[in-house]
Amino acid sequence: MESVRPLIEAAFNKTKVTCFAYGQTGSGKTFTMMGNSNVNMSAPGLYLLSAFDIFRLLETENYNHLEVWVSFYEIYCGKLYDLLNDKALLQAREDGKQNICIVGLSERQVTSLNSMMQVIEYGLKARTVGVTGANSDSSRSHGIIQITLKEPNGSMHGKISFIDLAGSERAADVTDTNK
């Protein structure tokens, strides 16, 4: 099994890390992020590989005090929807330090690899999909998963964002798209 440990270690070293999946519809972006759901994990995705590394590092003395929080939202037709809260409509705002904040975005605390993957799978089921000429089960939105490492006082220690972009093809290249 491949490791994404350098990516995860960067977040544990108090940085913000972002991983994008970009490409045409049907090129395997979501599969790269999610992998297969086989119990034997013959093809784990980046989410699962990251969860393994996160919870391994949390077992070490330097990081065992940290908490893990997950949020998951999508951008569809120019609007933001919370995938962990019944697709509640969200607002993007800029704070006084010029940081973009997603107002109303829910976070779920996870304490194990299994609980993290359950939260992610829950959000994936809520994500907007449709049929296109290229793919019968195509993600039609940009999906953003944020895994935040927090200190016990609630302050952010580090953050990992996984962004699974919708297909990048031209509209003229794909037939039979959802309206």
mmCIF file with all atom_site columns, C-alpha atoms in Angstrom:
data_model
loop_
_atom_site.group_PDB
_atom_site.id
_atom_site.type_symbol
_atom_site.label_atom_id
_atom_site.label_alt_id
_atom_site.label_comp_id
_atom_site.label_asym_id
_atom_site.label_entity_id
_atom_site.label_seq_id
_atom_site.pdbx_PDB_ins_code
_atom_site.Cartn_x
_atom_site.Cartn_y
_atom_site.Cartn_z
_atom_site.occupancy
_atom_site.B_iso_or_equiv
_atom_site.pdbx_formal_charge
_atom_site.auth_seq_id
_atom_site.auth_comp_id
_atom_site.auth_asym_id
_atom_site.auth_atom_id
_atom_site.pdbx_PDB_model_num
ATOM 1   C CA . MET A 1 1   ? 0.000   0.000  0.000   1.00 0.00 ? 1   MET A CA 1
ATOM 2   C CA . GLU A 1 2   ? 1.377   3.393  -1.006  1.00 0.00 ? 2   GLU A CA 1
ATOM 3   C CA . SER A 1 3   ? 1.754   6.079  1.631   1.00 0.00 ? 3   SER A CA 1
ATOM 4   C CA . VAL A 1 4   ? 0.793   9.737  1.562   1.00 0.00 ? 4   VAL A CA 1
ATOM 5   C CA . ARG A 1 5   ? 2.742   10.280 4.748   1.00 0.00 ? 5   ARG A CA 1
ATOM 6   C CA . PRO A 1 6   ? 4.746   13.360 3.538   1.00 0.00 ? 6   PRO A CA 1
ATOM 7   C CA . LEU A 1 7   ? 1.476   15.153 2.788   1.00 0.00 ? 7   LEU A CA 1
ATOM 8   C CA . ILE A 1 8   ? 0.052   14.252 6.183   1.00 0.00 ? 8   ILE A CA 1
ATOM 9   C CA . GLU A 1 9   ? 3.287   15.038 8.045   1.00 0.00 ? 9   GLU A CA 1
ATOM 10  C CA . ALA A 1 10  ? 3.209   18.538 6.585   1.00 0.00 ? 10  ALA A CA 1
ATOM 11  C CA . ALA A 1 11  ? -0.215  19.126 8.165   1.00 0.00 ? 11  ALA A CA 1
ATOM 12  C CA . PHE A 1 12  ? 1.041   17.740 11.474  1.00 0.00 ? 12  PHE A CA 1
ATOM 13  C CA . ASN A 1 13  ? 3.837   20.323 11.242  1.00 0.00 ? 13  ASN A CA 1
ATOM 14  C CA . LYS A 1 14  ? 1.302   23.162 11.476  1.00 0.00 ? 14  LYS A CA 1
ATOM 15  C CA . THR A 1 15  ? 0.740   23.822 7.781   1.00 0.00 ? 15  THR A CA 1
ATOM 16  C CA . LYS A 1 16  ? -2.232  23.831 5.435   1.00 0.00 ? 16  LYS A CA 1
ATOM 17  C CA . VAL A 1 17  ? -2.007  21.233 2.678   1.00 0.00 ? 17  VAL A CA 1
ATOM 18  C CA . THR A 1 18  ? -4.203  20.936 -0.412  1.00 0.00 ? 18  THR A CA 1
ATOM 19  C CA . CYS A 1 19  ? -4.502  18.036 -2.833  1.00 0.00 ? 19  CYS A CA 1
ATOM 20  C CA . PHE A 1 20  ? -6.440  18.522 -6.095  1.00 0.00 ? 20  PHE A CA 1
ATOM 21  C CA . ALA A 1 21  ? -7.852  15.901 -8.462  1.00 0.00 ? 21  ALA A CA 1
ATOM 22  C CA . TYR A 1 22  ? -8.278  17.489 -11.897 1.00 0.00 ? 22  TYR A CA 1
ATOM 23  C CA . GLY A 1 23  ? -9.187  15.982 -15.243 1.00 0.00 ? 23  GLY A CA 1
ATOM 24  C CA . GLN A 1 24  ? -11.926 15.071 -17.667 1.00 0.00 ? 24  GLN A CA 1
ATOM 25  C CA . THR A 1 25  ? -15.114 13.255 -16.717 1.00 0.00 ? 25  THR A CA 1
ATOM 26  C CA . GLY A 1 26  ? -14.423 9.543  -16.406 1.00 0.00 ? 26  GLY A CA 1
ATOM 27  C CA . SER A 1 27  ? -10.657 9.958  -15.938 1.00 0.00 ? 27  SER A CA 1
ATOM 28  C CA . GLY A 1 28  ? -10.711 8.564  -12.374 1.00 0.00 ? 28  GLY A CA 1
ATOM 29  C CA . LYS A 1 29  ? -10.541 11.660 -10.151 1.00 0.00 ? 29  LYS A CA 1
ATOM 30  C CA . THR A 1 30  ? -13.098 10.451 -7.611  1.00 0.00 ? 30  THR A CA 1
ATOM 31  C CA . PHE A 1 31  ? -11.718 6.906  -7.753  1.00 0.00 ? 31  PHE A CA 1
ATOM 32  C CA . THR A 1 32  ? -8.227  8.267  -7.028  1.00 0.00 ? 32  THR A CA 1
ATOM 33  C CA . MET A 1 33  ? -9.604  10.069 -3.994  1.00 0.00 ? 33  MET A CA 1
ATOM 34  C CA . MET A 1 34  ? -11.964 7.336  -2.748  1.00 0.00 ? 34  MET A CA 1
ATOM 35  C CA . GLY A 1 35  ? -10.474 4.110  -4.141  1.00 0.00 ? 35  GLY A CA 1
ATOM 36  C CA . ASN A 1 36  ? -12.552 0.974  -4.187  1.00 0.00 ? 36  ASN A CA 1
ATOM 37  C CA . SER A 1 37  ? -14.672 -0.162 -1.299  1.00 0.00 ? 37  SER A CA 1
ATOM 38  C CA . ASN A 1 38  ? -13.406 -3.739 -1.252  1.00 0.00 ? 38  ASN A CA 1
ATOM 39  C CA . VAL A 1 39  ? -12.600 -5.094 2.180   1.00 0.00 ? 39  VAL A CA 1
ATOM 40  C CA . ASN A 1 40  ? -9.240  -6.351 0.909   1.00 0.00 ? 40  ASN A CA 1
ATOM 41  C CA . MET A 1 41  ? -8.319  -2.752 -0.017  1.00 0.00 ? 41  MET A CA 1
ATOM 42  C CA . SER A 1 42  ? -6.723  -3.722 -3.294  1.00 0.00 ? 42  SER A CA 1
ATOM 43  C CA . ALA A 1 43  ? -6.965  -0.097 -4.468  1.00 0.00 ? 43  ALA A CA 1
ATOM 44  C CA . PRO A 1 44  ? -7.248  2.317  -1.523  1.00 0.00 ? 44  PRO A CA 1
ATOM 45  C CA . GLY A 1 45  ? -7.792  5.969  -2.374  1.00 0.00 ? 45  GLY A CA 1
ATOM 46  C CA . LEU A 1 46  ? -6.112  9.049  -0.986  1.00 0.00 ? 46  LEU A CA 1
ATOM 47  C CA . TYR A 1 47  ? -8.789  9.482  1.702   1.00 0.00 ? 47  TYR A CA 1
ATOM 48  C CA . LEU A 1 48  ? -8.132  6.046  3.185   1.00 0.00 ? 48  LEU A CA 1
ATOM 49  C CA . LEU A 1 49  ? -4.356  6.281  2.815   1.00 0.00 ? 49  LEU A CA 1
ATOM 50  C CA . SER A 1 50  ? -4.454  9.657  4.566   1.00 0.00 ? 50  SER A CA 1
ATOM 51  C CA . ALA A 1 51  ? -6.646  8.318  7.354   1.00 0.00 ? 51  ALA A CA 1
ATOM 52  C CA . PHE A 1 52  ? -4.140  5.486  7.960   1.00 0.00 ? 52  PHE A CA 1
ATOM 53  C CA . ASP A 1 53  ? -1.282  7.973  8.241   1.00 0.00 ? 53  ASP A CA 1
ATOM 54  C CA . ILE A 1 54  ? -3.263  10.436 10.378  1.00 0.00 ? 54  ILE A CA 1
ATOM 55  C CA . PHE A 1 55  ? -4.223  7.854  12.970  1.00 0.00 ? 55  PHE A CA 1
ATOM 56  C CA . ARG A 1 56  ? -0.718  6.341  12.983  1.00 0.00 ? 56  ARG A CA 1
ATOM 57  C CA . LEU A 1 57  ? 0.759   9.746  13.782  1.00 0.00 ? 57  LEU A CA 1
ATOM 58  C CA . LEU A 1 58  ? -1.885  10.376 16.448  1.00 0.00 ? 58  LEU A CA 1
ATOM 59  C CA . GLU A 1 59  ? -0.561  7.325  18.284  1.00 0.00 ? 59  GLU A CA 1
ATOM 60  C CA . THR A 1 60  ? 2.814   9.023  18.752  1.00 0.00 ? 60  THR A CA 1
ATOM 61  C CA . GLU A 1 61  ? 3.675   10.995 21.873  1.00 0.00 ? 61  GLU A CA 1
ATOM 62  C CA . ASN A 1 62  ? 4.127   14.271 19.966  1.00 0.00 ? 62  ASN A CA 1
ATOM 63  C CA . TYR A 1 63  ? 0.622   14.277 18.500  1.00 0.00 ? 63  TYR A CA 1
ATOM 64  C CA . ASN A 1 64  ? -1.630  12.123 20.709  1.00 0.00 ? 64  ASN A CA 1
ATOM 65  C CA . HIS A 1 65  ? -3.257  15.252 22.163  1.00 0.00 ? 65  HIS A CA 1
ATOM 66  C CA . LEU A 1 66  ? -4.626  16.424 18.797  1.00 0.00 ? 66  LEU A CA 1
ATOM 67  C CA . GLU A 1 67  ? -8.240  16.062 17.691  1.00 0.00 ? 67  GLU A CA 1
ATOM 68  C CA . VAL A 1 68  ? -9.395  15.332 14.132  1.00 0.00 ? 68  VAL A CA 1
ATOM 69  C CA . TRP A 1 69  ? -12.384 17.152 12.622  1.00 0.00 ? 69  TRP A CA 1
ATOM 70  C CA . VAL A 1 70  ? -13.857 16.583 9.156   1.00 0.00 ? 70  VAL A CA 1
ATOM 71  C CA . SER A 1 71  ? -16.028 18.837 7.013   1.00 0.00 ? 71  SER A CA 1
ATOM 72  C CA . PHE A 1 72  ? -17.296 18.094 3.513   1.00 0.00 ? 72  PHE A CA 1
ATOM 73  C CA . TYR A 1 73  ? -19.005 20.477 1.119   1.00 0.00 ? 73  TYR A CA 1
ATOM 74  C CA . GLU A 1 74  ? -19.623 20.805 -2.586  1.00 0.00 ? 74  GLU A CA 1
ATOM 75  C CA . ILE A 1 75  ? -19.714 23.667 -5.026  1.00 0.00 ? 75  ILE A CA 1
ATOM 76  C CA . TYR A 1 76  ? -22.482 23.117 -7.556  1.00 0.00 ? 76  TYR A CA 1
ATOM 77  C CA . CYS A 1 77  ? -23.815 25.721 -9.986  1.00 0.00 ? 77  CYS A CA 1
ATOM 78  C CA . GLY A 1 78  ? -21.903 28.431 -8.118  1.00 0.00 ? 78  GLY A CA 1
ATOM 79  C CA . LYS A 1 79  ? -23.442 27.597 -4.726  1.00 0.00 ? 79  LYS A CA 1
ATOM 80  C CA . LEU A 1 80  ? -21.955 25.866 -1.675  1.00 0.00 ? 80  LEU A CA 1
ATOM 81  C CA . TYR A 1 81  ? -23.738 22.951 0.017   1.00 0.00 ? 81  TYR A CA 1
ATOM 82  C CA . ASP A 1 82  ? -22.865 21.186 3.276   1.00 0.00 ? 82  ASP A CA 1
ATOM 83  C CA . LEU A 1 83  ? -22.717 17.461 2.489   1.00 0.00 ? 83  LEU A CA 1
ATOM 84  C CA . LEU A 1 84  ? -22.730 16.527 6.180   1.00 0.00 ? 84  LEU A CA 1
ATOM 85  C CA . ASN A 1 85  ? -25.836 18.596 6.984   1.00 0.00 ? 85  ASN A CA 1
ATOM 86  C CA . ASP A 1 86  ? -28.609 17.700 4.514   1.00 0.00 ? 86  ASP A CA 1
ATOM 87  C CA . LYS A 1 87  ? -27.038 19.824 1.769   1.00 0.00 ? 87  LYS A CA 1
ATOM 88  C CA . ALA A 1 88  ? -27.659 23.034 3.706   1.00 0.00 ? 88  ALA A CA 1
ATOM 89  C CA . LEU A 1 89  ? -26.824 26.117 1.665   1.00 0.00 ? 89  LEU A CA 1
ATOM 90  C CA . LEU A 1 90  ? -23.590 27.764 2.824   1.00 0.00 ? 90  LEU A CA 1
ATOM 91  C CA . GLN A 1 91  ? -22.026 31.193 2.351   1.00 0.00 ? 91  GLN A CA 1
ATOM 92  C CA . ALA A 1 92  ? -18.380 32.008 1.634   1.00 0.00 ? 92  ALA A CA 1
ATOM 93  C CA . ARG A 1 93  ? -17.124 35.116 3.406   1.00 0.00 ? 93  ARG A CA 1
ATOM 94  C CA . GLU A 1 94  ? -13.779 36.834 3.820   1.00 0.00 ? 94  GLU A CA 1
ATOM 95  C CA . ASP A 1 95  ? -12.666 37.685 7.364   1.00 0.00 ? 95  ASP A CA 1
ATOM 96  C CA . GLY A 1 96  ? -10.564 40.633 8.527   1.00 0.00 ? 96  GLY A CA 1
ATOM 97  C CA . LYS A 1 97  ? -7.346  38.718 7.811   1.00 0.00 ? 97  LYS A CA 1
ATOM 98  C CA . GLN A 1 98  ? -8.447  38.020 4.221   1.00 0.00 ? 98  GLN A CA 1
ATOM 99  C CA . ASN A 1 99  ? -9.090  34.334 4.963   1.00 0.00 ? 99  ASN A CA 1
ATOM 100 C CA . ILE A 1 100 ? -12.060 32.747 3.246   1.00 0.00 ? 100 ILE A CA 1
ATOM 101 C CA . CYS A 1 101 ? -14.526 31.255 5.745   1.00 0.00 ? 101 CYS A CA 1
ATOM 102 C CA . ILE A 1 102 ? -17.426 28.969 4.886   1.00 0.00 ? 102 ILE A CA 1
ATOM 103 C CA . VAL A 1 103 ? -20.212 30.222 7.160   1.00 0.00 ? 103 VAL A CA 1
ATOM 104 C CA . GLY A 1 104 ? -22.350 27.464 8.663   1.00 0.00 ? 104 GLY A CA 1
ATOM 105 C CA . LEU A 1 105 ? -20.145 24.567 7.561   1.00 0.00 ? 105 LEU A CA 1
ATOM 106 C CA . SER A 1 106 ? -20.568 21.637 9.920   1.00 0.00 ? 106 SER A CA 1
ATOM 107 C CA . GLU A 1 107 ? -17.621 19.687 11.268  1.00 0.00 ? 107 GLU A CA 1
ATOM 108 C CA . ARG A 1 108 ? -17.665 16.204 12.698  1.00 0.00 ? 108 ARG A CA 1
ATOM 109 C CA . GLN A 1 109 ? -15.075 15.001 15.147  1.00 0.00 ? 109 GLN A CA 1
ATOM 110 C CA . VAL A 1 110 ? -13.656 11.596 14.242  1.00 0.00 ? 110 VAL A CA 1
ATOM 111 C CA . THR A 1 111 ? -11.680 9.381  16.588  1.00 0.00 ? 111 THR A CA 1
ATOM 112 C CA . SER A 1 112 ? -10.749 6.451  14.370  1.00 0.00 ? 112 SER A CA 1
ATOM 113 C CA . LEU A 1 113 ? -10.013 5.482  10.808  1.00 0.00 ? 113 LEU A CA 1
ATOM 114 C CA . ASN A 1 114 ? -13.447 3.829  10.550  1.00 0.00 ? 114 ASN A CA 1
ATOM 115 C CA . SER A 1 115 ? -15.331 6.862  11.855  1.00 0.00 ? 115 SER A CA 1
ATOM 116 C CA . MET A 1 116 ? -13.462 9.127  9.412   1.00 0.00 ? 116 MET A CA 1
ATOM 117 C CA . MET A 1 117 ? -14.288 6.912  6.446   1.00 0.00 ? 117 MET A CA 1
ATOM 118 C CA . GLN A 1 118 ? -17.945 6.705  7.530   1.00 0.00 ? 118 GLN A CA 1
ATOM 119 C CA . VAL A 1 119 ? -18.207 10.500 7.575   1.00 0.00 ? 119 VAL A CA 1
ATOM 120 C CA . ILE A 1 120 ? -16.560 10.755 4.145   1.00 0.00 ? 120 ILE A CA 1
ATOM 121 C CA . GLU A 1 121 ? -18.790 8.047  2.659   1.00 0.00 ? 121 GLU A CA 1
ATOM 122 C CA . TYR A 1 122 ? -21.864 9.804  4.088   1.00 0.00 ? 122 TYR A CA 1
ATOM 123 C CA . GLY A 1 123 ? -20.835 13.022 2.329   1.00 0.00 ? 123 GLY A CA 1
ATOM 124 C CA . LEU A 1 124 ? -20.051 11.234 -0.928  1.00 0.00 ? 124 LEU A CA 1
ATOM 125 C CA . LYS A 1 125 ? -23.584 9.806  -1.020  1.00 0.00 ? 125 LYS A CA 1
ATOM 126 C CA . ALA A 1 126 ? -24.996 13.330 -0.788  1.00 0.00 ? 126 ALA A CA 1
ATOM 127 C CA . ARG A 1 127 ? -22.791 14.698 -3.574  1.00 0.00 ? 127 ARG A CA 1
ATOM 128 C CA . THR A 1 128 ? -24.445 15.770 -6.819  1.00 0.00 ? 128 THR A CA 1
ATOM 129 C CA . VAL A 1 129 ? -23.956 13.222 -9.592  1.00 0.00 ? 129 VAL A CA 1
ATOM 130 C CA . GLY A 1 130 ? -25.448 12.784 -13.032 1.00 0.00 ? 130 GLY A CA 1
ATOM 131 C CA . VAL A 1 131 ? -25.281 10.926 -16.298 1.00 0.00 ? 131 VAL A CA 1
ATOM 132 C CA . THR A 1 132 ? -23.070 12.265 -19.071 1.00 0.00 ? 132 THR A CA 1
ATOM 133 C CA . GLY A 1 133 ? -21.984 10.896 -22.416 1.00 0.00 ? 133 GLY A CA 1
ATOM 134 C CA . ALA A 1 134 ? -18.641 10.055 -20.814 1.00 0.00 ? 134 ALA A CA 1
ATOM 135 C CA . ASN A 1 135 ? -19.771 8.513  -17.507 1.00 0.00 ? 135 ASN A CA 1
ATOM 136 C CA . SER A 1 136 ? -23.008 7.073  -16.103 1.00 0.00 ? 136 SER A CA 1
ATOM 137 C CA . ASP A 1 137 ? -22.263 8.164  -12.505 1.00 0.00 ? 137 ASP A CA 1
ATOM 138 C CA . SER A 1 138 ? -20.364 11.403 -12.895 1.00 0.00 ? 138 SER A CA 1
ATOM 139 C CA . SER A 1 139 ? -19.613 13.891 -10.124 1.00 0.00 ? 139 SER A CA 1
ATOM 140 C CA . ARG A 1 140 ? -21.135 17.129 -11.344 1.00 0.00 ? 140 ARG A CA 1
ATOM 141 C CA . SER A 1 141 ? -19.826 19.272 -8.483  1.00 0.00 ? 141 SER A CA 1
ATOM 142 C CA . HIS A 1 142 ? -16.518 20.164 -6.914  1.00 0.00 ? 142 HIS A CA 1
ATOM 143 C CA . GLY A 1 143 ? -16.216 18.194 -3.652  1.00 0.00 ? 143 GLY A CA 1
ATOM 144 C CA . ILE A 1 144 ? -14.060 19.596 -0.845  1.00 0.00 ? 144 ILE A CA 1
ATOM 145 C CA . ILE A 1 145 ? -13.107 17.535 2.204   1.00 0.00 ? 145 ILE A CA 1
ATOM 146 C CA . GLN A 1 146 ? -11.247 19.359 4.945   1.00 0.00 ? 146 GLN A CA 1
ATOM 147 C CA . ILE A 1 147 ? -9.517  17.409 7.691   1.00 0.00 ? 147 ILE A CA 1
ATOM 148 C CA . THR A 1 148 ? -8.530  19.763 10.481  1.00 0.00 ? 148 THR A CA 1
ATOM 149 C CA . LEU A 1 149 ? -6.105  18.850 13.242  1.00 0.00 ? 149 LEU A CA 1
ATOM 150 C CA . LYS A 1 150 ? -7.017  20.805 16.366  1.00 0.00 ? 150 LYS A CA 1
ATOM 151 C CA . GLU A 1 151 ? -5.401  21.441 19.708  1.00 0.00 ? 151 GLU A CA 1
ATOM 152 C CA . PRO A 1 152 ? -7.515  20.584 22.784  1.00 0.00 ? 152 PRO A CA 1
ATOM 153 C CA . ASN A 1 153 ? -8.376  24.298 23.127  1.00 0.00 ? 153 ASN A CA 1
ATOM 154 C CA . GLY A 1 154 ? -9.962  24.246 19.633  1.00 0.00 ? 154 GLY A CA 1
ATOM 155 C CA . SER A 1 155 ? -7.229  26.147 17.807  1.00 0.00 ? 155 SER A CA 1
ATOM 156 C CA . MET A 1 156 ? -6.127  24.818 14.457  1.00 0.00 ? 156 MET A CA 1
ATOM 157 C CA . HIS A 1 157 ? -2.890  22.845 14.398  1.00 0.00 ? 157 HIS A CA 1
ATOM 158 C CA . GLY A 1 158 ? -2.934  21.936 10.688  1.00 0.00 ? 158 GLY A CA 1
ATOM 159 C CA . LYS A 1 159 ? -5.347  21.293 7.841   1.00 0.00 ? 159 LYS A CA 1
ATOM 160 C CA . ILE A 1 160 ? -5.565  18.960 4.859   1.00 0.00 ? 160 ILE A CA 1
ATOM 161 C CA . SER A 1 161 ? -7.963  19.802 2.027   1.00 0.00 ? 161 SER A CA 1
ATOM 162 C CA . PHE A 1 162 ? -8.865  17.306 -0.665  1.00 0.00 ? 162 PHE A CA 1
ATOM 163 C CA . ILE A 1 163 ? -10.531 18.891 -3.677  1.00 0.00 ? 163 ILE A CA 1
ATOM 164 C CA . ASP A 1 164 ? -12.181 16.554 -6.170  1.00 0.00 ? 164 ASP A CA 1
ATOM 165 C CA . LEU A 1 165 ? -13.000 18.824 -9.088  1.00 0.00 ? 165 LEU A CA 1
ATOM 166 C CA . ALA A 1 166 ? -15.887 18.212 -11.467 1.00 0.00 ? 166 ALA A CA 1
ATOM 167 C CA . GLY A 1 167 ? -14.921 17.172 -15.006 1.00 0.00 ? 167 GLY A CA 1
ATOM 168 C CA . SER A 1 168 ? -12.836 19.696 -16.874 1.00 0.00 ? 168 SER A CA 1
ATOM 169 C CA . GLU A 1 169 ? -14.101 18.929 -20.380 1.00 0.00 ? 169 GLU A CA 1
ATOM 170 C CA . ARG A 1 170 ? -15.796 21.466 -22.578 1.00 0.00 ? 170 ARG A CA 1
ATOM 171 C CA . ALA A 1 171 ? -19.579 21.260 -22.535 1.00 0.00 ? 171 ALA A CA 1
ATOM 172 C CA . ALA A 1 172 ? -19.541 20.584 -26.308 1.00 0.00 ? 172 ALA A CA 1
ATOM 173 C CA . ASP A 1 173 ? -17.458 17.427 -25.686 1.00 0.00 ? 173 ASP A CA 1
ATOM 174 C CA . VAL A 1 174 ? -20.025 15.759 -23.423 1.00 0.00 ? 174 VAL A CA 1
ATOM 175 C CA . THR A 1 175 ? -23.500 14.830 -24.568 1.00 0.00 ? 175 THR A CA 1
ATOM 176 C CA . ASP A 1 176 ? -26.639 14.062 -22.566 1.00 0.00 ? 176 ASP A CA 1
ATOM 177 C CA . THR A 1 177 ? -25.625 16.073 -19.499 1.00 0.00 ? 177 THR A CA 1
ATOM 178 C CA . ASN A 1 178 ? -28.079 16.744 -16.703 1.00 0.00 ? 178 ASN A CA 1
ATOM 179 C CA . LYS A 1 179 ? -29.896 20.047 -16.823 1.00 0.00 ? 179 LYS A CA 1
#
